[in-house]
PDB file of C-alpha atoms in Angstrom:
ATOM      1  CA  VAL A1429      22.878  19.935  17.363  1.00  0.00           C
ATOM      2  CA  ALA A1430      21.035  22.355  19.623  1.00  0.00           C
ATOM      3  CA  SER A1431      22.045  26.006  19.623  1.00  0.00           C
ATOM      4  CA  ALA A1432      23.750  27.419  22.709  1.00  0.00           C
ATOM      5  CA  GLY A1433      20.716  29.665  23.269  1.00  0.00           C
ATOM      6  CA  LYS A1434      18.335  26.714  23.270  1.00  0.00           C
ATOM      7  CA  ILE A1435      20.531  24.827  25.757  1.00  0.00           C
ATOM      8  CA  VAL A1436      20.750  27.925  27.988  1.00  0.00           C
ATOM      9  CA  GLU A1437      16.958  28.240  27.990  1.00  0.00           C
ATOM     10  CA  GLU A1438      16.571  24.575  28.913  1.00  0.00           C
ATOM     11  CA  ALA A1439      19.170  24.946  31.690  1.00  0.00           C
ATOM     12  CA  ILE A1440      17.456  28.047  33.116  1.00  0.00           C
ATOM     13  CA  THR A1441      14.097  26.269  33.085  1.00  0.00           C
ATOM     14  CA  ALA A1442      15.663  23.253  34.841  1.00  0.00           C
ATOM     15  CA  GLU A1443      17.324  25.385  37.549  1.00  0.00           C
ATOM     16  CA  PHE A1444      14.022  27.088  38.382  1.00  0.00           C
ATOM     17  CA  ALA A1445      12.149  23.746  38.233  1.00  0.00           C
ATOM     18  CA  LYS A1446      14.559  22.283  40.835  1.00  0.00           C
ATOM     19  CA  ARG A1447      13.165  24.918  43.178  1.00  0.00           C
ATOM     20  CA  GLY A1448       9.537  24.353  42.230  1.00  0.00           C
ATOM     21  CA  ILE A1449       9.277  27.491  40.107  1.00  0.00           C
ATOM     22  CA  ALA A1450       7.702  27.242  36.660  1.00  0.00           C
ATOM     23  CA  VAL A1451       9.217  29.306  33.854  1.00  0.00           C
ATOM     24  CA  GLY A1452       6.737  30.787  31.400  1.00  0.00           C
ATOM     25  CA  ASP A1453       3.906  31.176  33.914  1.00  0.00           C
ATOM     26  CA  PRO A1454       1.658  34.026  32.712  1.00  0.00           C
ATOM     27  CA  ASP A1455       1.342  35.220  36.344  1.00  0.00           C
ATOM     28  CA  ALA A1456       5.109  35.295  36.888  1.00  0.00           C
ATOM     29  CA  ASP A1457       6.740  38.036  38.950  1.00  0.00           C
ATOM     30  CA  LEU A1458      10.015  37.940  37.022  1.00  0.00           C
ATOM     31  CA  ILE A1459      11.219  38.210  33.463  1.00  0.00           C
ATOM     32  CA  ILE A1460      14.311  36.149  32.652  1.00  0.00           C
ATOM     33  CA  ALA A1461      16.693  37.609  30.092  1.00  0.00           C
ATOM     34  CA  TYR A1462      20.112  36.345  29.087  1.00  0.00           C
ATOM     35  CA  LEU A1463      23.048  37.485  27.021  1.00  0.00           C
ATOM     36  CA  LEU A1464      25.712  35.220  25.505  1.00  0.00           C
ATOM     37  CA  ILE A1465      29.239  36.582  25.145  1.00  0.00           C
ATOM     38  CA  ARG A1466      32.074  34.995  23.159  1.00  0.00           C
ATOM     39  CA  GLN A1467      35.598  36.264  23.651  1.00  0.00           C
ATOM     40  CA  GLY A1468      38.916  35.492  22.013  1.00  0.00           C
ATOM     41  CA  SER A1469      42.334  37.028  22.442  1.00  0.00           C
ATOM     42  CA  SER A1470      41.435  40.149  20.442  1.00  0.00           C
ATOM     43  CA  ALA A1471      37.663  40.347  20.004  1.00  0.00           C
ATOM     44  CA  THR A1472      34.458  40.129  22.020  1.00  0.00           C
ATOM     45  CA  SER A1473      31.033  39.469  20.519  1.00  0.00           C
ATOM     46  CA  MET A1474      27.562  38.878  21.876  1.00  0.00           C
ATOM     47  CA  ASP A1475      24.202  37.348  21.072  1.00  0.00           C
ATOM     48  CA  VAL A1476      21.456  39.600  22.421  1.00  0.00           C
ATOM     49  CA  GLY A1477      18.524  37.654  20.986  1.00  0.00           C
ATOM     50  CA  HIS A1478      17.073  36.937  24.435  1.00  0.00           C
ATOM     51  CA  PHE A1479      18.220  40.021  26.337  1.00  0.00           C
ATOM     52  CA  GLY A1480      15.613  42.581  25.355  1.00  0.00           C
ATOM     53  CA  ALA A1481      15.854  45.840  23.478  1.00  0.00           C
ATOM     54  CA  GLY A1482      16.746  49.129  25.104  1.00  0.00           C
ATOM     55  CA  ARG A1483      18.845  47.545  27.850  1.00  0.00           C
ATOM     56  CA  ASP A1484      22.554  47.952  28.581  1.00  0.00           C
ATOM     57  CA  ALA A1485      23.945  45.074  26.496  1.00  0.00           C
ATOM     58  CA  GLU A1486      26.536  47.317  24.836  1.00  0.00           C
ATOM     59  CA  ALA A1487      27.857  48.438  28.238  1.00  0.00           C
ATOM     60  CA  ILE A1488      28.161  44.812  29.359  1.00  0.00           C
ATOM     61  CA  LEU A1489      29.979  43.929  26.141  1.00  0.00           C
ATOM     62  CA  GLU A1490      32.329  46.889  26.554  1.00  0.00           C
ATOM     63  CA  GLU A1491      33.142  45.923  30.167  1.00  0.00           C
ATOM     64  CA  ALA A1492      33.718  42.281  29.211  1.00  0.00           C
ATOM     65  CA  HIS A1493      36.014  43.346  26.366  1.00  0.00           C
ATOM     66  CA  GLN A1494      37.972  45.699  28.647  1.00  0.00           C
ATOM     67  CA  LYS A1495      38.485  43.049  31.338  1.00  0.00           C
ATOM     68  CA  GLY A1496      38.952  40.052  29.089  1.00  0.00           C
ATOM     69  CA  VAL A1497      40.939  41.447  26.166  1.00  0.00           C
ATOM     70  CA  ILE A1498      42.452  44.844  26.931  1.00  0.00           C
ATOM     71  CA  ASP A1499      43.375  44.336  30.614  1.00  0.00           C
ATOM     72  CA  LYS A1500      44.300  40.685  30.165  1.00  0.00           C
ATOM     73  CA  HIS A1501      47.833  39.990  31.315  1.00  0.00           C
ATOM     74  CA  SER A1502      48.088  36.596  29.673  1.00  0.00           C
ATOM     75  CA  SER A1503      49.026  35.813  26.102  1.00  0.00           C
ATOM     76  CA  ASP A1504      46.665  32.835  26.036  1.00  0.00           C
ATOM     77  CA  ALA A1505      44.693  32.472  22.838  1.00  0.00           C
ATOM     78  CA  LEU A1506      41.952  30.696  24.769  1.00  0.00           C
ATOM     79  CA  GLU A1507      38.388  31.505  23.811  1.00  0.00           C
ATOM     80  CA  THR A1508      35.830  31.937  26.561  1.00  0.00           C
ATOM     81  CA  GLY A1509      32.090  32.094  26.607  1.00  0.00           C
ATOM     82  CA  ALA A1510      29.907  33.744  29.215  1.00  0.00           C
ATOM     83  CA  VAL A1511      26.249  33.804  30.027  1.00  0.00           C
ATOM     84  CA  VAL A1512      24.832  36.914  31.713  1.00  0.00           C
ATOM     85  CA  ILE A1513      21.413  36.339  33.293  1.00  0.00           C
ATOM     86  CA  ASP A1514      19.168  39.214  34.282  1.00  0.00           C
ATOM     87  CA  LEU A1515      16.027  38.821  36.347  1.00  0.00           C
ATOM     88  CA  LEU A1516      13.620  41.740  35.991  1.00  0.00           C
ATOM     89  CA  ASP A1517      10.508  42.719  37.910  1.00  0.00           C
ATOM     90  CA  VAL A1518       7.610  42.080  35.536  1.00  0.00           C
ATOM     91  CA  GLN A1519       5.652  45.126  36.801  1.00  0.00           C
ATOM     92  CA  THR A1520       8.434  47.730  36.675  1.00  0.00           C
ATOM     93  CA  ASN A1521      10.931  46.135  34.261  1.00  0.00           C
ATOM     94  CA  LYS A1522      13.636  47.034  36.822  1.00  0.00           C
ATOM     95  CA  LEU A1523      16.653  44.819  37.355  1.00  0.00           C
ATOM     96  CA  VAL A1524      16.295  42.502  40.374  1.00  0.00           C
ATOM     97  CA  SER A1525      19.431  40.447  39.823  1.00  0.00           C
ATOM     98  CA  ARG A1526      22.312  40.248  37.335  1.00  0.00           C
ATOM     99  CA  THR A1527      24.634  37.274  37.504  1.00  0.00           C
ATOM    100  CA  PHE A1528      27.068  35.637  35.129  1.00  0.00           C
ATOM    101  CA  ALA A1529      29.365  32.684  34.651  1.00  0.00           C
ATOM    102  CA  LYS A1530      32.066  31.979  32.099  1.00  0.00           C
ATOM    103  CA  ARG A1531      33.703  28.902  30.711  1.00  0.00           C
ATOM    104  CA  ALA A1532      36.553  28.077  28.351  1.00  0.00           C
ATOM    105  CA  LEU A1533      35.184  27.208  24.904  1.00  0.00           C
ATOM    106  CA  VAL A1534      36.425  23.906  23.584  1.00  0.00           C
ATOM    107  CA  ASP A1535      36.148  22.962  19.919  1.00  0.00           C
ATOM    108  CA  GLY A1536      35.097  19.457  19.009  1.00  0.00           C
ATOM    109  CA  ILE A1537      33.518  18.414  22.309  1.00  0.00           C
ATOM    110  CA  SER A1538      30.531  16.108  22.296  1.00  0.00           C
ATOM    111  CA  GLU A1539      26.997  17.441  22.453  1.00  0.00           C
ATOM    112  CA  SER A1540      26.655  15.868  25.897  1.00  0.00           C
ATOM    113  CA  ALA A1541      29.825  17.568  27.211  1.00  0.00           C
ATOM    114  CA  ARG A1542      28.693  20.876  25.710  1.00  0.00           C
ATOM    115  CA  ARG A1543      25.321  20.596  27.448  1.00  0.00           C
ATOM    116  CA  GLN A1544      27.011  19.759  30.760  1.00  0.00           C
ATOM    117  CA  MET A1545      29.284  22.789  30.439  1.00  0.00           C
ATOM    118  CA  ILE A1546      26.354  25.119  29.696  1.00  0.00           C
ATOM    119  CA  ASP A1547      24.216  23.553  32.447  1.00  0.00           C
ATOM    120  CA  SER A1548      26.969  24.109  35.015  1.00  0.00           C
ATOM    121  CA  ALA A1549      27.519  27.713  33.879  1.00  0.00           C
ATOM    122  CA  VAL A1550      23.798  28.491  34.184  1.00  0.00           C
ATOM    123  CA  ALA A1551      23.644  26.816  37.618  1.00  0.00           C
ATOM    124  CA  GLU A1552      26.657  28.869  38.748  1.00  0.00           C
ATOM    125  CA  ALA A1553      25.187  32.088  37.388  1.00  0.00           C
ATOM    126  CA  LEU A1554      21.821  31.560  39.087  1.00  0.00           C
ATOM    127  CA  ALA A1555      23.191  30.308  42.432  1.00  0.00           C
ATOM    128  CA  PRO A1556      23.534  33.802  43.989  1.00  0.00           C
ATOM    129  CA  PHE A1557      19.920  34.589  43.115  1.00  0.00           C
ATOM    130  CA  PHE A1558      18.635  31.436  44.814  1.00  0.00           C
ATOM    131  CA  ASN A1559      20.806  31.844  47.923  1.00  0.00           C
TER     132      ASN A1559
END
């Protein structure tokens, strides 16, 4: 079973490849960073392993928690997952684009369904950048 991070990386690579852009090119103009957020009815957590140090991950987590847990007007116990994708200028390390997508997390789904869900979230998150 592939980790969510590995599937996200594969999905990002595939979305760029659809547009003829190679990920991992040493002469690239952009750095791709992503953050995974998991949220339940009372807690929000994140995986920052591919987001980069010294960036505003805590602020993103705090905003997600405020909107998804504290301000939530529903009593649903549904868990959600989100991917936040940042594209940074390789020369200046400045943010070029920040996009995100979220999905309901479903326990016990097949590996194939899980991959499809992550692929669609990554495609949704990157769509504004490509448009």
